[in-house]
Coordinates of C-alpha atoms and ligand atoms in Angstrom, one line a residue:
M700 CA 30.5 10.8 -25.1
K701 CA 28.2 9.4 -22.4
E702 CA 29.6 6.7 -19.8
E703 CA 28.5 3.3 -19.4
N704 CA 27.6 3.3 -15.9
P705 CA 27.1 7.1 -15.5
R706 CA 27.5 7.8 -11.2
R707 CA 23.2 8.3 -10.2
V708 CA 22.5 10.3 -7.3
G709 CA 18.9 10.8 -6.1
I710 CA 17.4 13.3 -4.3
M711 CA 14.5 12.9 -1.8
G712 CA 13.0 16.5 -1.2
G713 CA 10.8 17.1 1.5
T714 CA 9.4 19.4 4.4
F715 CA 10.1 16.9 7.0
D716 CA 7.9 17.7 9.3
P717 CA 9.5 15.4 11.3
I718 CA 11.0 12.8 8.8
H719 CA 9.7 9.2 9.9
Y720 CA 10.6 5.7 8.7
G721 CA 8.4 5.9 5.8
H722 CA 10.7 8.5 3.8
L723 CA 13.6 6.7 4.9
V724 CA 12.5 3.6 3.8
A725 CA 11.4 5.4 0.5
A726 CA 14.7 6.2 0.1
E727 CA 16.6 3.5 0.4
A728 CA 14.0 1.6 -1.7
A729 CA 15.1 4.0 -4.4
R730 CA 18.4 3.7 -3.7
A731 CA 19.1 0.3 -3.7
A732 CA 16.4 -0.7 -6.8
F733 CA 18.6 2.1 -8.8
G734 CA 22.4 1.7 -7.5
L735 CA 22.3 5.4 -5.9
S736 CA 25.7 6.1 -4.9
E737 CA 23.8 8.8 -3.1
V738 CA 21.0 10.0 -2.1
L739 CA 20.2 13.7 -0.5
F740 CA 17.6 14.4 1.5
V741 CA 16.8 18.5 0.5
P742 CA 14.7 19.6 3.4
N743 CA 12.6 23.0 1.9
R744 CA 12.3 26.3 3.1
L745 CA 9.0 27.1 2.3
P746 CA 6.5 24.5 0.7
P747 CA 4.4 25.8 -1.7
H748 CA 1.5 23.2 -1.5
K749 CA 1.2 23.6 2.4
K750 CA 0.0 27.0 3.1
D751 CA -2.4 25.3 5.2
Y752 CA -0.3 24.9 8.3
P753 CA 2.4 27.2 10.1
V754 CA 5.9 24.8 9.0
S755 CA 8.0 24.6 11.2
D756 CA 11.0 26.4 11.5
P757 CA 13.3 25.1 9.0
K758 CA 16.5 24.5 11.1
H759 CA 15.0 22.2 13.4
R760 CA 13.7 20.6 10.2
Y761 CA 17.2 21.0 9.0
L762 CA 18.6 19.0 12.2
M763 CA 15.9 16.2 12.6
T764 CA 16.4 15.5 8.6
V765 CA 20.7 15.5 9.4
L766 CA 19.9 13.0 13.0
A767 CA 17.5 10.7 11.2
T768 CA 20.1 9.7 8.1
I769 CA 23.6 9.9 10.1
T770 CA 23.4 5.9 10.2
N771 CA 24.0 5.8 6.7
P772 CA 26.4 6.0 4.9
F773 CA 24.1 6.9 1.6
F774 CA 22.8 9.4 3.0
E775 CA 23.1 13.2 3.1
V776 CA 21.5 16.5 3.4
S777 CA 21.3 19.3 1.6
R778 CA 21.1 22.5 2.1
I779 CA 20.8 24.2 -0.9
E780 CA 16.1 25.3 -0.6
L781 CA 17.0 26.4 3.1
D782 CA 19.5 28.4 2.0
R783 CA 17.6 29.8 -0.4
E784 CA 14.6 32.9 -0.5
G785 CA 11.5 32.2 -1.0
Y786 CA 9.0 29.3 -2.1
S787 CA 11.5 26.1 -2.5
Y788 CA 10.6 25.4 -6.7
T789 CA 12.1 21.9 -7.0
I790 CA 13.0 23.1 -10.4
D791 CA 15.0 25.7 -9.3
T792 CA 17.1 22.7 -6.8
L793 CA 17.1 20.5 -10.6
R794 CA 18.9 23.0 -12.4
A795 CA 21.0 23.9 -9.9
L796 CA 22.1 20.3 -8.7
S797 CA 21.7 19.7 -12.0
A798 CA 25.2 22.5 -13.1
Q799 CA 26.2 22.0 -9.6
F800 CA 27.2 18.0 -10.6
G801 CA 27.3 18.2 -14.4
P802 CA 26.4 16.2 -17.4
A803 CA 27.9 13.6 -15.9
V804 CA 26.2 12.0 -13.6
E805 CA 22.1 11.3 -13.5
L806 CA 19.7 12.5 -11.0
Y807 CA 16.7 11.0 -10.1
F808 CA 13.9 12.4 -8.0
I809 CA 12.6 10.2 -5.9
S810 CA 8.9 11.2 -4.5
G811 CA 5.8 9.3 -2.8
A812 CA 2.7 8.5 -5.1
D813 CA 0.8 11.3 -3.7
A814 CA 3.6 13.8 -4.5
I815 CA 4.5 12.4 -8.4
A816 CA 0.6 13.0 -9.0
E817 CA 1.1 16.6 -8.1
I818 CA 4.8 16.7 -9.7
L819 CA 3.9 16.0 -13.3
T820 CA 1.2 18.3 -13.0
W821 CA 3.4 21.1 -12.6
K822 CA 3.6 24.4 -15.5
D823 CA 7.1 23.4 -15.8
V824 CA 6.9 19.1 -16.5
D825 CA 8.6 19.2 -19.6
E826 CA 12.0 21.1 -18.7
L827 CA 12.2 19.0 -15.1
L828 CA 11.9 15.6 -17.4
G829 CA 15.0 16.1 -18.9
L830 CA 16.9 17.0 -15.8
C831 CA 16.5 14.1 -13.6
Y832 CA 14.4 10.6 -13.6
F833 CA 11.3 10.2 -11.1
I834 CA 10.9 7.0 -9.0
A835 CA 7.2 6.9 -7.5
V836 CA 7.4 5.1 -4.9
T837 CA 4.4 2.9 -3.2
R838 CA 2.3 4.6 -0.6
P839 CA -0.7 3.1 1.2
G840 CA -3.4 5.5 1.2
Y841 CA -2.2 7.0 -1.9
K842 CA -2.8 5.4 -5.8
L843 CA 0.3 5.5 -7.7
S844 CA -0.3 6.1 -11.5
V845 CA 1.4 8.1 -13.2
K846 CA 0.4 9.7 -15.5
L847 CA 2.6 11.6 -18.2
G848 CA -0.4 13.4 -20.3
H849 CA 1.2 14.5 -24.0
L850 CA 4.7 13.9 -22.4
Q851 CA 3.8 9.8 -21.8
Q852 CA 6.4 8.9 -26.0
K853 CA 8.7 11.3 -24.5
Y854 CA 9.2 10.7 -21.2
S855 CA 8.1 6.7 -20.1
H856 CA 11.5 5.5 -20.1
K857 CA 12.6 9.0 -17.1
V858 CA 9.6 7.7 -15.1
F859 CA 10.1 4.4 -13.4
T860 CA 8.1 3.1 -9.4
V861 CA 9.4 1.0 -7.0
E862 CA 6.6 -1.1 -4.6
V863 CA 7.8 -0.4 -0.6
P864 CA 7.2 -2.2 2.5
A865 CA 3.5 -0.4 3.3
L866 CA 4.2 2.2 6.0
A867 CA 1.2 3.9 6.8
I868 CA 3.6 6.9 8.1
S869 CA 2.9 10.5 7.9
S870 CA 4.2 13.5 9.5
T871 CA 0.2 15.0 9.7
D872 CA 0.0 12.0 12.3
I873 CA 2.8 12.7 13.8
R874 CA 2.5 15.9 14.7
K875 CA -1.0 14.7 15.9
R876 CA 0.4 12.2 18.1
V877 CA 2.7 14.3 19.7
M878 CA -0.5 17.2 20.6
E879 CA -3.2 14.3 21.8
G880 CA 0.3 12.2 23.5
T881 CA 0.1 9.2 21.9
P882 CA 3.1 7.3 21.4
L883 CA 5.7 7.7 18.5
K884 CA 7.6 5.2 19.0
Y885 CA 8.1 3.4 16.4
L886 CA 7.3 5.8 13.3
L887 CA 10.1 7.2 13.4
P888 CA 14.5 7.7 14.4
E889 CA 14.5 7.6 18.1
A890 CA 16.8 11.0 17.4
V891 CA 14.5 12.7 16.3
E892 CA 11.3 11.5 18.7
N893 CA 14.4 13.5 21.6
Y894 CA 14.3 16.0 19.2
I895 CA 11.3 16.8 19.2
I896 CA 10.0 16.8 23.0
K897 CA 13.7 18.1 23.9
N898 CA 12.4 21.2 21.1
K899 CA 9.3 20.9 22.1
L900 CA 8.3 21.1 18.4
Y901 CA 3.9 20.6 17.8
R902 CA 2.6 21.1 20.8
Ligands
LIG1137 P1 3.0 15.6 5.9 O1 2.0 14.9 6.0 O2 3.4 17.6 6.6 O3 2.6 15.8 4.0 P2 4.5 14.0 4.6 O4 4.5 12.9 5.8 O5 3.6 13.8 3.6 O6 4.1 14.8 5.6 P3 6.4 15.4 2.9 O7 7.4 15.6 3.6 O8 5.1 15.5 2.7 O9 5.9 14.3 4.6 O10 7.1 14.2 2.3 C1 8.1 13.8 1.8 C2 8.3 13.1 0.6 O11 7.9 12.1 0.6 C3 7.4 12.8 -0.7 O12 7.3 12.8 -2.0 C4 5.5 11.5 -0.2 O13 5.4 11.3 -1.0 C5 7.5 11.2 0.4 N1 6.2 10.4 1.5 C6 6.1 11.1 3.1 N2 5.5 9.8 3.8 C7 5.3 8.8 3.0 C8 5.8 6.2 2.9 N3 5.1 6.9 4.3 N4 6.0 6.4 2.2 C9 5.9 6.2 0.8 N5 6.5 7.1 0.8 C10 6.4 8.6 1.7
LIG1138 MG1 3.3 15.2 2.6

């Protein structure tokens, strides 16, 4: 029998190159809106969709994610994708986490308006929607249209949207700022900014 109030765990996947306040605000908004007991940040090892630029060493992205999440007692960082060889497919991660947490826990995959559009066109979307709920958050510059197509009837109760305070921050913009020497202040946690400087990332 299904529990009345099952534990809900959020999963925030990303490249986090680097992690910034857009990610943190999205995760916190989703956590509060859905009563998630925790949010697992899952840095990917090799994102299949980012073959156009050299993604930073996973070690750096993992440490920056730890630094950024350290002040939130509900946030954790998972190494599940970093420790798995090859490309990081979300479906593999959700299969593994779903087996790990078991049927008593509900998983909520959190993603921005750009990412949800991509995810819901994947070939495994049927299985994906069987493994977890989706929380699509607003992101400036992207229209939040959750198109389930033929899956609409079957899965509309599994995909939710959340409005977050608009933060037009992106890792791409932050990397560009480092290259150009323009300020990073107030776009990402200070510890992450210091980590970038110390390790001479994005130069
Ligand atoms: P890049 O510019 O390198 O693609 P990014 O800023 O998009 O980096 P990702 O690591 O690609 O960051 O994103 C991880 C997840 O966070 C995705 O689901 C993305 O939609 C979401 N996200 C990123 N930035 C924001 C933001 N400012 N507001 C809401 N969601 C965001
Ligand atoms: Mg992105």
